C-alpha positions as a printed Julia matrix, in Angstrom:
172×3 Matrix{Float64}:
 -15.41  106.56  110.94
 -15.43  103.34  111.44
 -12.08  102.48  110.53
 -10.72  105.54  112.73
 -12.37  104.36  115.85
 -10.64  101.4   115.11
  -7.04  102.41  114.96
  -7.57  104.88  117.91
  -8.69  102.07  119.82
  -5.57   99.84  118.6
  -4.17  102.76  119.64
  -5.15  103.69  122.74
  -5.18   99.91  124.05
  -1.36   99.83  122.57
  -0.18  103.62  125.12
  -2.06  102.27  128.3
  -0.87   98.66  128.14
   2.76   99.66  127.67
   2.45  103.03  130.22
   1.18   99.46  133.06
   4.41   97.27  131.74
   6.18  100.53  132.43
   4.81  100.91  135.61
   5.21   97.58  136.85
   2.38   95.92  135.53
   2.18   92.28  136.77
   0.63   90.3   133.55
   1.17   86.25  133.43
   2.63   84.9   130.71
  -0.76   83.88  128.87
  -2.43   87.1   130.2
   0.75   89.13  128.07
   0.09   87.03  125.09
  -3.84   87.44  124.89
  -3.91   90.75  126.16
  -1.11   91.6   123.35
  -2.67   88.77  120.53
  -6.27   90.74  120.9
  -3.48   94.78  120.31
  -2.53   92.86  117.02
  -5.88   91.45  115.51
  -7.41   95.49  115.88
  -4.32   95.84  114.59
  -4.5    93.91  111.42
  -8.42   94.16  111.11
  -8.51   97.47  110.67
  -5.11   97.24  107.81
  -7.53   94.06  106.7
 -11.17   96.41  106.3
  -8.63   99.32  104.36
  -8.33   96.8   102.19
 -12.32   96.69  101.61
 -13.3   100.56  101.95
 -14.34  101.75   99.51
 -16.07   98.55   97.85
 -18.27   97.89  100.11
 -21.7    97.24   98.64
 -23.93   96.41  101.98
 -22.27   99.36  104.2
 -24.84   99.31  107.6
 -24.04   95.19  107.78
 -21.0    95.46  107.92
 -20.61   97.95  110.68
 -22.5    95.92  112.62
 -20.38   92.89  112.0
 -17.37   95.93  113.1
 -18.8    96.65  115.87
 -19.47   93.02  117.24
 -15.4    92.54  116.95
 -14.56   95.76  117.94
 -16.71   94.03  121.54
 -15.44   91.42  121.19
 -11.79   92.26  121.42
 -12.8    94.73  123.77
 -13.85   91.53  125.89
 -10.5    90.01  125.36
  -8.3    92.97  126.1
 -11.03   92.91  130.05
 -10.23   89.77  130.31
  -6.57   89.41  129.46
  -5.98   93.01  131.84
  -7.46   91.81  135.27
 -11.66   90.85  134.25
 -13.27   93.47  137.06
  -9.84   95.36  138.11
  -9.26   96.17  134.11
  -8.7    99.39  132.88
  -9.76   99.17  129.67
 -13.24   98.44  130.57
 -14.35  101.14  129.28
 -13.47  101.2   126.09
 -17.18   99.05  126.03
 -18.72  102.51  126.56
 -15.96  103.97  123.46
 -17.56  101.54  120.93
 -21.5   101.97  122.1
 -20.77  105.55  121.04
 -19.23  104.83  117.67
 -21.86  102.5   116.97
 -24.28  105.54  118.04
 -23.09  107.64  115.9
 -23.24  104.69  112.75
 -26.37  102.48  113.77
 -30.05  103.27  114.3
 -31.23  102.84  118.0
 -32.06   99.42  117.66
 -28.5    98.45  116.39
 -27.53  101.01  119.55
 -29.88   99.09  121.64
 -28.53   95.42  119.65
 -24.55   96.87  120.64
 -25.14   97.83  124.49
 -26.92   94.4   124.89
 -24.12   92.72  123.3
 -20.79   94.23  125.56
 -23.31   93.78  127.97
 -23.56   90.21  128.1
 -19.74   90.19  126.95
 -18.53   91.59  129.87
 -21.04   88.83  132.07
 -19.11   86.54  130.04
 -15.59   88.18  131.09
 -16.71   88.31  134.64
 -18.52   84.52  134.32
 -15.25   83.29  133.63
 -12.81   84.9   135.91
 -14.83   83.92  138.59
 -14.01   80.52  137.56
 -10.74   81.15  137.41
  -9.44   81.64  133.72
  -7.29   82.84  132.64
  -6.09   82.55  135.03
  -7.37   85.73  137.21
  -7.96   85.59  141.18
 -12.37   84.92  141.59
 -14.63   88.01  141.44
 -16.0    89.73  144.2
 -19.47   88.27  144.66
 -21.32   91.78  143.21
 -20.36   89.57  139.14
 -24.0    89.99  138.09
 -24.65   94.12  139.54
 -21.2    95.42  137.97
 -23.01   93.6   133.97
 -26.25   95.29  135.72
 -23.9    98.05  136.0
 -22.68   98.71  132.01
 -25.68   97.52  130.87
 -27.69   99.71  132.15
 -25.45  102.83  131.3
 -24.93  101.09  127.66
 -28.59  101.35  127.19
 -30.22  104.66  129.65
 -26.96  106.87  128.22
 -29.49  110.7   126.76
 -27.78  109.84  123.67
 -30.53  106.79  123.12
 -33.68  107.96  124.18
 -35.39  109.41  121.18
 -36.67  112.49  120.53
 -33.36  113.17  123.49
 -31.2   116.12  121.76
 -28.47  114.62  122.04
 -30.79  111.47  119.51
 -32.15  114.22  117.69
 -28.93  115.72  116.78
 -26.93  112.37  116.21
 -29.57  111.33  113.69
 -29.09  115.44  111.44
 -25.58  114.3   111.31
 -25.99  110.67  110.21
 -28.73  112.56  107.39
């Protein structure tokens, strides 16, 4: 599931990026290199992890490391594609959803917290003018809190909620 999710993430990012480029996206050279570099890293990581498939003895730590890498890749995509105005911000939720399928409640909460911190870092870097972006609106902290609360407060993450119970049964 993890490799399929990452492959889908990489393909979706590439398709959206190519569509935006076609429609006249205004990426600087630095943004272009950083953005497409992150897409290439996502594809290479998927191929690299394929080499380890079947030889992994401790699946949960491997899944956690991969999900953390995916949050990092999404952060790079968001940072180099407009920061607070990026169309790729929704990918944090995609990573959280497949983390919910693969990990326990604590793992999902960790993923949500990491995504919130990563998005906040992207907004702070944008506010500081990196990578060549304009300063963000004063609601950067509010955006970060909203994303983290959406990730943490989703119904699938609440113990005893029907969706959580269904996911637990599927994992068993």
